Every structure is written in C-alpha cells, then in structure tokens.
C-alpha cells in the first residue's frame, strides 16, 4: 500500500506525540508505532521532568547543574535555550491534560489547579525542581498526550507498524554517500507486523521519535522496543550521528535477575534520603564523591560497579528506611508494591540494586530546530543528539529535552511545509520482497541477540579498555556478517529488523568509544586519563 501525508511521525512517546499535537492544525499527521501506542520508555519514566518553576530556584542554577553533569562538553547555548523554555512547555503539558503532583491543600481554599507543584530532587540537582506524578510520571504524561492525540481529527495513530528504512535518493537509484550534499527524506518503508506487508509512507516532513537503544545491553531498564531503530535508519541513510559512546547506566535498578526490563528504583528516592550501602550495610559513596549518593549518575554507577567488582558481588543495597513508612508508601507506591511483590518490604528491608543501561545521550545529530543532516527529516527525544547532555545527562532532563525539541521541530516543520511545494516523488518504488524466503529458525535471531547483549555488557559497559573494545569489535564483525546474510534472503519480520538495528548501534557505540581518547562523562576506559 502507498500512503501520503503532510507530517509522518515515527514513534508515539513524549517526543512523537508532542510534535504531532503541535503540527496537527497545519496538515494531516500519521503516527507509526511499532507496538501498542503507549509502549515506550516514556511510560516507564518514574522520577519526573526538571524545570525551574519558582523564584526559590533559578535558570542559572539549572544551567550550571546540567553543564556540570555533562562534564564540560554540553553545548552551552542549547542548555540555556532548553532550560529557559522549560516552564512554557510544562504549562502546555498541563493544558493537554497531564497532571503533576501539587503540594497538599492545607487551607482548603486554593483551587487544585492553582496550588504549587510538589518538587522532588535527584542526583546532580542543586535544588528541588523535579515535577512528578507520584513515582509514575511517565505513565501520566503518556496518558495525557495520547488522549489528546486521539481526540485530534487530523492525527491518525497506526499501531504495530515497524519503520524499516527512511526513503532517500538511494531508493531512486542514485548513489548516496555521507559526502552527498542534500540527501533528502521522502518518508519511510514500514512493515505491517500483523500481515508482514511492507508499505510505502510518503510525507513532506518526517520526524523520527523512536526512543533509545538500551537493548544493546543485557541488563537495561528500557522496554523491549528500545532497539535504536531511528539511529540505525539514519546510519544506513548516511546521515550524521553523534556522541553514541555516552550510554548512561542508571545506578539503581532492582536486582531481580530473571526480570526484563530491569525495574527502576527512581533517583528521587535518594533525593528523599535513601543511601547506597555495601553488602555489610556500610555506606561507601564517601570514597568516591563528596555529594555521596546524590552525585551525578556516571560517578555513582561507576562507584557501584567498582564496589561490586572488588567484592565479587552481583548487587549492593539502597537503604530507604530512613524516609519513613508513610512517605515511602504514599510517595513511591509503584516501587513499594513492586518490591513487596518479590518479598521486599522497603519500609523494613534494604533494596538490592545494580546498575543497568538506561539512556543513550547520543543519537541523530540535530540543530536547534530538531533538523537532522538529511533534508525534511527531523528527530526529537532520546533518538536525537541535541548537545544538551554532553558527556552525561542530568536526571530528568530527558523528558524536558523531548518536549522542548518536539516544539522547536514542530515550529520549523510547519514553516517547511508552507514553503516546500515539492510533491512526494511518484517515481519512488515500492519495497521489493521478491525471492525472499521465510526464516524458520527463530534461534538464529534470538541467540545472536543474546550474544550481542552479553558482548556489549562485558566489553563496552560502564568501564572500558582498548582491549575490551577491540574484542567486542572483532566478535561483532562475525555477528554482522551472519545477520546481513540472513536479512538479505529472508522475508522481513520485526525481530530480525530489530537485531540488525541493534548490531548497527553496537558498531557505532564501539566506533565512537574507540575514537574518544579521553575519559569524559560516561565514557570511561582504564587505558585513558
Ligand atoms: P519512547 O518513549 O521510548 O518512544 C519511542 C517510540 O518509538 C515508541 O512508540 C516505539 O514504538 C516507537 N518506535 C521505535 N522504533 C520504531 C520503529 N522502527 N517503527 C515504528 N515505531 C518505532 N527521563 C526523565 O527525564 N525523567 C525520568 O523520570 C525518567 N525515568 C525513566 C525511567 C525509565 C525506566 C526509563 C527506561 C527511562 C526514563 N527516562 C526518564 C528517560 C525517558 O523516559 C526517555 O528518554 C523518554 O521517555 C524517551 O521518549 P521518546 O519519545 O524519545 O521515546
Ligand atoms: C529516575 O527516576 O531515577 C530516572 C530519572 C531519569 O532517568 O532522568
């Protein structure tokens, strides 16, 4: 089938939905999403969204905290713009119907909507500035935005549609290299996961909002859909990518080895007073940083990794008992219930934790309007690289970046379609699946994915070395060749496309990690200073 729209959006998390809602008054919008519409990292976000809402805090402090966490390599102008825009974007989220917790109504006079937001604090933040909805902020944001998008007559959301590749001049038979000037995007080819048919979606403007790539690693907090598809597509289309060596590991995922994805224990718990302890119940962060358990994530994750390796243990502890029973049960109901379901009463027991791959700071390089190096192709959210995070993202700056850049990209895309009169090219061919055979051995895909995730975890994880990176690269080469061969002869199915994308992302992470000859932010090698 062939479809033509004004705005094509790939992804229905906070970035894709925010963009769609903004452009919808100006044209027909189609959102493709590979699973259920609400499935993505957004829905699992716990801590919240960072913004300076009151005079007790200041933009300068939030800017400073972001630059410090980013280890000196953030784009300062981007940081300033994002943080100054934050309050406007938060007010829009509220207008779309998203609810953030507010301080209790002690006087029984103030209308609910006028009460001040209740603010949390997380690692690396010098102030309480995290707007949240209990400990399930992402679920509330996804709900609010999805409901608003579903109400809009110009927005169509198509579930279980897997974008395989962006369409460029390459599909018109032209040779496209990374030096080709003016590579253009005409839309995407997408696999209908129910029928296995591959459709052609043509659009004046395409936005990639495909989220992260946590599943490159064996232990991750990210949902199974986070397979780096957008980054891999842009890589194949010869677009510019950046900063992929900066994979963020969250210090505290719940240690429950059989569970995938790993359940997150929000940093807001450390903000409320929980502390990290070793297996003897002793605090250890004083050995690593004066900010203790609230140091930026790269430092805390490395400290935990080191303590675990020194003692040969699989997990350490987070002790939240000092927070108090009532605050724990009312303020962190999701975590309380989850831990209780596996026999841990967080009001009485310490929580077993270990780091897990959590967030990709790098991605599709975009300018301040969210425009990629490919014409008519925009990117927002976790798949993009704006320069905000530098070497390490400050907690709760990700949801913020997604809404700010979805807004900027929407404003630019609206202008683009008003001036861009070119019609989608009728010469673009449909996908050719002739001669492809059904792959009947799923183990070729599942085992390879497992191998890849272990290689990345063991050799390209929190602490790296030249030798580990070389080993990972050599092993990846074999996996790459075998999977390309399978891809080139098989009828396409989602797990095979995802595996191919995970391999491409792993290759890019290793390549960029090898090129970075200095320890900075999340990139740490024992061979570098
Ligand atoms: P996602 O929400 O991941 O959405 C990606 C979308 O793209 C999905 O709809 C998916 O189906 C679709 N998609 C992907 N590939 C394809 C394809 N090939 N074809 C079609 N559709 C595709 N950040 C914060 O700022 N604060 C927090 O408190 C916070 N907590 C977090 C907790 C957890 C457990 C995790 C995992 C992350 C957390 N983060 C947090 C990070 C933040 O949630 C994410 O970075 C953010 O939600 C990403 O939003 P997104 O719209 O870019 O992508
Ligand atoms: C958390 O709640 O700890 C996650 C916050 C984030 O990833 O920004």
PDB file of C-alpha atoms in Angstrom, residues 34 57 126-127 171 249 275 304 325 335 340 385 427 511:
ATOM      1  CA  UNK A  34       5.789  -0.484  16.274  1.00  0.00           C
ATOM      2  CA  UNK A  57      15.288  28.264  42.138  1.00  0.00           C
ATOM      3  CA  UNK A 126      21.312  21.600  43.493  1.00  0.00           C
ATOM      4  CA  UNK A 127      17.596  22.351  44.054  1.00  0.00           C
ATOM      5  CA  UNK A 171      15.772   4.388  -3.479  1.00  0.00           C
ATOM      6  CA  UNK A 249      23.831   3.421  33.172  1.00  0.00           C
ATOM      7  CA  UNK A 275      21.510   5.958  50.747  1.00  0.00           C
ATOM      8  CA  UNK A 304      28.731   0.778  42.464  1.00  0.00           C
ATOM      9  CA  UNK A 325       6.830   4.336  56.194  1.00  0.00           C
ATOM     10  CA  UNK A 335       8.158   0.846  43.881  1.00  0.00           C
ATOM     11  CA  UNK A 340       6.604  -6.213  48.053  1.00  0.00           C
ATOM     12  CA  UNK A 385      21.552  14.307  19.919  1.00  0.00           C
ATOM     13  CA  UNK A 427       8.927   7.554  -9.037  1.00  0.00           C
ATOM     14  CA  UNK A 511      33.465   3.033  16.903  1.00  0.00           C
TER      15      UNK A 511
END
